[in-house]
Amino acid sequence: MRDGSTGVSADQRTPPAADAGPLLARLRQPTSHTRTRIAVVSDPHLTPTATGTWKVYHRTETRLRAAVAAINDLNVDATLSLGDLTRDGHPEEFDCVDELLADLDTPFVSVPGNHDVPKQWDDYEAPTVDEFGARYARGAFPFHVSVGGVDLIGLDTASGGGTLYDSHEGLVPSEHVAWLDETLSEVESPIVASHHNVFHPREHTGQFADEDFYQLRNADEVVETLSGGGESLVLSGHIHWPATARRGGVREIIAPATCSFPQAAMLLDVGPLGTEIRMVPLAGPNGVAEAYSLAQTGSAHGQSIVSHADRGVLADFPLVDEFEWTANTRADVAADVPGAVRWR
């Protein structure tokens, strides 16, 4: 886990959420008596050497640097990463991540992505998931940290407890599922972080290239456990496209990627009336056009992203609005003082 200090007292005015970017979702849950603001980044795929592809490798440093700068301006309580910090887990890539994160003014915590953990085809020694946890989390997975009035729960779906050494699929080990069940029974405002999606991509987006590649092997077991814990919000990455789905008491939000079109982070404001999520742009018009063009001519995955964009999804925000916010509602939320980060 990385700690940071904003140098700004918690009772100072938080910048208006609307300044961050377009509204992605308004949710009734989670709620928090202490207003809490969390920045989310996903899939930076940082590399100091590679170029091109739909992941726009030659801009990955620029995009993560832009994310750090944007987050520093938003007076957040903590920053959460949903994994794939690196292109392929090379030590040089992690060193580059560390160099950029050194400028981040908030505590930072991350779950690993499938590109962050060792694979049998690596010709270098990638950090183990335990080393990843010591560097970017609480030292081990799964983890639970409290941020203001919110409980962040981080799952390792990428290593599968060491069983996914030859696969990019996802798995939550059975002992971690049992831990999740117990932890959810003890917290009031959970936000679960997972690199892999707990719902199949077609529940989020409809048809998507290689869609069977993006789900957990034991997704049904994980969703059943989440449902048993009451209302749960799951944040995941992996497919590089903003989307949402709900089943029972489980709402999943897939974060946009930092590296590829539409190049964005997310900002969560959690208060007594619910949660507002905004998409924070990280590229200007030229950068967006370049990423779109590379996705359009790239792999099937990139082409699927362009296909969804061409259907106007990004122009039809919010993706979900679970209630009507009135002017009085906004005034009530704005009056609630943001809480200081509390790691537990």
Coordinates of C-alpha atoms in Angstrom, one line a residue:
M1 CA 0.0 0.0 0.0
R2 CA 1.3 3.4 -0.9
D3 CA 0.5 6.4 1.3
G4 CA 0.4 10.0 0.3
S5 CA -0.6 13.3 1.8
T6 CA -2.6 15.9 -0.1
G7 CA -1.5 18.8 2.2
V8 CA -5.1 19.9 2.1
S9 CA -7.3 19.6 5.2
A10 CA -10.4 17.5 4.8
D11 CA -12.7 20.4 5.7
Q12 CA -11.6 22.5 2.7
R13 CA -14.0 22.6 -0.1
T14 CA -14.0 19.7 -2.5
P15 CA -14.0 20.7 -6.2
P16 CA -17.5 20.2 -7.8
A17 CA -17.9 16.7 -9.2
A18 CA -19.3 18.2 -12.4
D19 CA -15.8 19.7 -13.1
A20 CA -14.4 16.2 -13.4
G21 CA -16.2 15.0 -16.5
P22 CA -19.4 13.5 -17.8
L23 CA -21.7 11.6 -15.4
L24 CA -21.4 7.8 -15.8
A25 CA -23.8 6.6 -13.1
R26 CA -25.9 7.5 -10.1
L27 CA -26.5 4.7 -7.7
R28 CA -28.6 4.4 -4.5
Q29 CA -25.8 2.2 -3.0
P30 CA -23.3 2.4 -1.5
T31 CA -24.1 5.2 0.9
S32 CA -21.8 6.8 3.5
H33 CA -22.6 9.2 6.4
T34 CA -19.1 10.6 5.7
R35 CA -18.8 11.9 2.2
T36 CA -16.0 10.0 0.5
R37 CA -14.3 10.6 -2.8
I38 CA -12.3 7.9 -4.6
A39 CA -10.4 8.1 -7.9
V40 CA -10.3 4.9 -10.0
V41 CA -7.8 4.0 -12.7
S42 CA -7.8 0.8 -14.7
D43 CA -5.6 -0.8 -17.3
P44 CA -2.8 1.7 -17.8
H45 CA -0.7 -1.1 -19.4
L46 CA 2.4 1.0 -18.8
T47 CA 5.5 0.3 -20.9
P48 CA 8.5 2.5 -21.6
T49 CA 9.4 0.6 -24.7
A50 CA 6.5 -0.6 -26.8
T51 CA 4.6 1.4 -29.5
G52 CA 1.3 1.2 -31.3
T53 CA -1.6 -1.4 -31.1
W54 CA -5.1 -0.5 -30.0
K55 CA -3.7 0.0 -26.4
V56 CA -1.6 2.9 -27.7
Y57 CA 1.5 1.7 -25.9
H58 CA 3.6 4.7 -26.8
R59 CA 1.2 7.0 -24.9
T60 CA 0.9 4.9 -21.8
E61 CA 3.3 7.1 -19.7
T62 CA 1.5 10.2 -20.9
R63 CA -1.9 8.9 -19.9
L64 CA -1.0 7.7 -16.5
R65 CA 0.8 11.0 -15.8
A66 CA -2.4 12.8 -16.9
A67 CA -4.4 10.6 -14.5
V68 CA -2.1 11.4 -11.6
A69 CA -2.3 15.2 -12.3
A70 CA -6.1 15.0 -12.6
I71 CA -6.5 13.1 -9.4
N72 CA -4.3 15.5 -7.5
D73 CA -6.6 18.4 -8.6
L74 CA -9.8 16.6 -7.4
N75 CA -8.9 16.4 -3.7
V76 CA -9.8 12.7 -3.4
D77 CA -9.4 10.6 -0.3
A78 CA -7.8 7.7 -2.0
T79 CA -6.9 6.2 -5.4
L80 CA -7.9 2.7 -6.4
S81 CA -6.4 0.8 -9.4
L82 CA -8.2 -2.1 -11.0
G83 CA -5.1 -3.8 -12.3
D84 CA -3.0 -4.2 -15.5
L85 CA -0.7 -1.5 -14.3
T86 CA 1.9 -2.9 -16.7
R87 CA 2.0 -4.1 -20.3
D88 CA 3.3 -7.6 -19.2
G89 CA 4.7 -7.5 -15.7
H90 CA 8.3 -6.7 -16.6
P91 CA 10.3 -5.2 -13.7
E92 CA 11.2 -2.2 -15.9
E93 CA 7.5 -1.5 -16.4
F94 CA 6.8 -1.6 -12.6
D95 CA 9.7 0.8 -12.0
C96 CA 8.1 3.2 -14.5
V97 CA 4.8 2.8 -12.7
D98 CA 6.5 3.6 -9.4
E99 CA 8.2 6.7 -10.8
L100 CA 4.9 8.2 -12.0
L101 CA 3.0 7.2 -8.8
A102 CA 5.6 9.0 -6.8
D103 CA 3.8 12.3 -7.8
L104 CA 0.4 11.1 -6.6
D105 CA -0.8 13.0 -3.5
T106 CA -3.2 10.4 -2.2
P107 CA -3.0 6.9 -0.7
F108 CA -3.0 4.3 -3.5
V109 CA -4.0 0.7 -3.6
S110 CA -4.3 -1.8 -6.4
V111 CA -5.5 -5.2 -7.3
P112 CA -3.4 -7.2 -9.9
G113 CA -4.5 -7.6 -13.5
N114 CA -3.7 -10.6 -15.7
H115 CA -0.8 -8.6 -17.2
D116 CA 0.7 -7.9 -13.8
V117 CA 1.3 -11.5 -12.6
P118 CA 4.0 -14.1 -13.7
K119 CA 3.2 -16.3 -16.7
Q120 CA 5.0 -19.4 -17.9
W121 CA 5.9 -17.8 -21.2
D122 CA 7.7 -14.9 -19.6
D123 CA 11.5 -14.7 -20.4
Y124 CA 12.1 -12.5 -17.4
E125 CA 11.2 -12.7 -13.7
A126 CA 8.0 -10.9 -13.1
P127 CA 7.1 -10.0 -9.4
T128 CA 4.9 -12.6 -7.7
V129 CA 1.4 -11.6 -6.6
D130 CA 2.7 -11.4 -3.0
E131 CA 5.4 -9.0 -4.1
F132 CA 2.7 -7.0 -6.0
G133 CA 0.6 -6.9 -2.8
A134 CA 3.5 -5.7 -0.8
R135 CA 4.2 -3.0 -3.3
Y136 CA 0.6 -1.8 -4.1
A137 CA -1.8 -3.2 -1.5
R138 CA -1.8 -4.4 2.1
G139 CA 0.8 -7.1 1.6
A140 CA -1.6 -9.9 0.8
F141 CA -4.8 -10.6 -1.1
P142 CA -7.7 -10.3 -0.5
F143 CA -7.6 -7.0 1.4
H144 CA -10.0 -4.7 3.2
V145 CA -9.2 -1.0 3.8
S146 CA -11.6 1.7 5.1
V147 CA -11.5 5.0 3.3
G148 CA -13.7 7.7 4.9
G149 CA -17.1 5.9 5.2
V150 CA -16.4 3.3 2.5
D151 CA -15.0 -0.2 2.8
L152 CA -12.7 -1.1 -0.1
I153 CA -12.4 -4.8 -0.7
G154 CA -9.7 -6.0 -3.1
L155 CA -9.7 -9.4 -4.8
D156 CA -6.9 -11.1 -6.6
T157 CA -8.6 -12.6 -9.7
A158 CA -5.5 -12.6 -11.8
S159 CA -3.3 -15.2 -10.2
G160 CA -6.0 -17.5 -9.0
G161 CA -3.9 -18.4 -6.0
G162 CA -1.1 -19.4 -8.3
T163 CA -3.3 -21.6 -10.6
L164 CA -3.4 -19.2 -13.5
Y165 CA 0.3 -19.3 -14.4
D166 CA -0.6 -20.4 -18.0
S167 CA -3.8 -18.4 -18.5
H168 CA -5.2 -14.9 -18.7
E169 CA -8.5 -16.1 -17.3
G170 CA -9.8 -15.0 -13.9
L171 CA -10.4 -17.0 -10.7
V172 CA -11.1 -16.2 -7.0
P173 CA -9.7 -19.0 -4.9
S174 CA -12.3 -20.8 -2.7
E175 CA -10.6 -19.6 0.5
H176 CA -10.8 -16.0 -0.8
V177 CA -14.5 -16.5 -1.6
A178 CA -15.1 -17.6 2.0
W179 CA -13.2 -14.6 3.3
L180 CA -15.3 -12.3 1.1
D181 CA -18.5 -13.8 2.5
E182 CA -17.4 -13.2 6.1
T183 CA -16.1 -9.7 5.3
L184 CA -19.3 -8.6 3.6
S185 CA -21.3 -9.6 6.7
E186 CA -19.2 -7.2 8.8
V187 CA -19.2 -4.0 6.7
E188 CA -21.9 -1.4 5.8
S189 CA -20.7 0.3 2.6
P190 CA -18.6 -2.2 0.5
I191 CA -17.0 -1.5 -2.8
V192 CA -15.4 -4.6 -4.2
A193 CA -12.4 -4.2 -6.6
S194 CA -11.8 -7.0 -9.1
H195 CA -9.8 -6.9 -12.3
H196 CA -11.9 -9.5 -14.1
N197 CA -15.6 -8.9 -14.6
V198 CA -18.0 -10.8 -12.3
F199 CA -20.8 -10.6 -14.9
H200 CA -20.3 -11.9 -18.5
P201 CA -19.5 -9.0 -20.9
R202 CA -22.7 -9.7 -22.8
E203 CA -24.7 -8.7 -19.7
H204 CA -22.9 -5.4 -19.9
T205 CA -22.5 -4.6 -23.6
G206 CA -24.1 -7.4 -25.7
Q207 CA -21.8 -9.0 -28.2
F208 CA -18.1 -8.3 -27.6
A209 CA -15.0 -9.9 -29.3
D210 CA -13.5 -12.8 -27.3
E211 CA -16.2 -12.3 -24.7
D212 CA -15.7 -15.6 -23.0
F213 CA -12.1 -14.6 -22.3
Y214 CA -13.1 -11.9 -19.9
Q215 CA -15.1 -13.6 -17.1
L216 CA -14.1 -15.4 -14.0
R217 CA -14.0 -19.2 -14.1
N218 CA -16.1 -19.2 -10.9
A219 CA -18.2 -16.1 -11.6
D220 CA -21.5 -17.7 -10.5
E221 CA -20.0 -18.6 -7.1
V222 CA -18.6 -15.1 -6.6
V223 CA -21.9 -13.4 -7.6
E224 CA -23.8 -15.6 -5.3
T225 CA -21.5 -14.7 -2.4
L226 CA -21.8 -11.0 -3.3
S227 CA -25.6 -11.3 -3.4
G228 CA -25.6 -12.9 0.0
G229 CA -23.8 -9.9 1.4
G230 CA -26.7 -7.5 0.6
E231 CA -26.3 -4.6 -1.8
S232 CA -22.8 -4.6 -3.3
L233 CA -21.0 -2.4 -5.8
V234 CA -18.2 -4.2 -7.9
L235 CA -15.7 -2.2 -9.8
S236 CA -13.8 -4.1 -12.5
G237 CA -11.7 -3.4 -15.6
H238 CA -10.2 -5.8 -18.1
I239 CA -12.4 -5.0 -21.2
H240 CA -11.3 -1.3 -21.5
W241 CA -14.9 -0.1 -22.0
P242 CA -17.3 1.7 -19.6
A243 CA -20.3 -0.4 -18.9
T244 CA -22.7 -1.5 -16.2
A245 CA -25.0 -4.4 -15.3
R246 CA -27.0 -5.5 -12.3
R247 CA -28.2 -8.9 -11.0
G248 CA -30.0 -9.1 -7.8
G249 CA -28.3 -6.9 -5.2
V250 CA -25.0 -6.7 -7.2
R251 CA -24.2 -3.8 -9.4
E252 CA -21.1 -3.9 -11.5
I253 CA -19.4 -0.9 -13.1
I254 CA -16.6 -1.6 -15.6
A255 CA -14.1 1.2 -15.7
P256 CA -12.8 2.7 -18.9
A257 CA -9.1 2.1 -19.6
T258 CA -6.4 4.7 -19.0
C259 CA -4.4 3.6 -22.0
S260 CA -6.9 3.0 -24.8
F261 CA -10.0 4.7 -26.2
P262 CA -11.8 6.4 -24.5
Q263 CA -8.8 7.0 -22.2
A264 CA -10.4 8.0 -18.9
A265 CA -10.3 7.5 -15.1
M266 CA -13.4 7.5 -12.8
L267 CA -14.3 9.6 -9.9
L268 CA -16.6 8.2 -7.2
D269 CA -18.4 10.5 -4.7
V270 CA -20.1 8.5 -2.0
G271 CA -22.5 10.3 0.4
P272 CA -25.6 9.8 2.5
L273 CA -27.9 9.6 -0.5
G274 CA -25.9 7.3 -2.7
T275 CA -23.0 7.3 -5.1
E276 CA -22.2 9.5 -8.1
I277 CA -19.6 8.2 -10.7
R278 CA -18.0 10.4 -13.3
M279 CA -15.7 9.7 -16.2
V280 CA -12.5 11.8 -16.1
P281 CA -11.1 12.3 -19.6
L282 CA -7.3 11.9 -19.8
A283 CA -6.7 12.9 -23.5
G284 CA -7.4 15.8 -25.7
P285 CA -9.1 15.7 -29.2
N286 CA -5.9 14.6 -31.0
G287 CA -5.2 11.8 -28.5
V288 CA -8.7 10.6 -28.6
A289 CA -8.7 10.5 -32.4
E290 CA -5.4 8.6 -32.4
A291 CA -6.7 6.0 -30.0
Y292 CA -9.9 5.6 -31.9
S293 CA -8.0 5.1 -35.2
L294 CA -5.7 2.5 -33.7
A295 CA -8.6 0.7 -32.2
Q296 CA -10.5 0.8 -35.5
T297 CA -7.7 -0.8 -37.3
G298 CA -6.5 -3.0 -34.5
S299 CA -7.4 -6.4 -33.0
A300 CA -10.9 -7.7 -32.7
H301 CA -11.0 -6.3 -29.2
G302 CA -10.2 -2.8 -30.3
Q303 CA -12.7 -3.1 -33.1
S304 CA -15.4 -4.1 -30.6
I305 CA -14.7 -1.0 -28.6
V306 CA -15.1 1.2 -31.8
S307 CA -18.3 -0.6 -32.6
H308 CA -19.8 0.2 -29.2
A309 CA -18.6 3.8 -29.5
D310 CA -20.1 4.1 -33.0
R311 CA -23.5 3.1 -31.5
G312 CA -23.4 6.3 -29.4
V313 CA -22.9 4.7 -26.0
L314 CA -20.6 7.5 -24.9
A315 CA -23.2 10.1 -25.9
D316 CA -25.9 8.5 -23.9
F317 CA -24.6 9.0 -20.4
P318 CA -25.4 8.3 -17.6
L319 CA -25.4 4.6 -18.2
V320 CA -27.7 4.2 -15.2
D321 CA -29.5 6.7 -13.0
E322 CA -31.3 4.9 -10.1
F323 CA -33.1 8.0 -8.9
E324 CA -33.8 11.6 -9.8
W325 CA -31.5 14.1 -8.1
T326 CA -33.2 17.4 -7.3
A327 CA -31.6 20.7 -6.5
N328 CA -32.3 20.1 -2.9
T329 CA -30.7 16.7 -3.0
R330 CA -27.5 18.2 -4.5
A331 CA -27.5 20.9 -1.8
D332 CA -27.8 18.3 0.9
V333 CA -24.9 16.3 -0.6
A334 CA -22.7 19.3 -1.1
A335 CA -23.2 20.3 2.6
D336 CA -21.8 17.0 3.8
V337 CA -18.1 17.5 4.7
P338 CA -15.7 15.1 3.0
G339 CA -14.0 12.7 5.4
A340 CA -10.4 12.0 5.9
V341 CA -9.0 8.7 4.6
R342 CA -8.8 6.0 7.3
W343 CA -6.8 2.8 6.4
R344 CA -7.7 -0.2 8.5

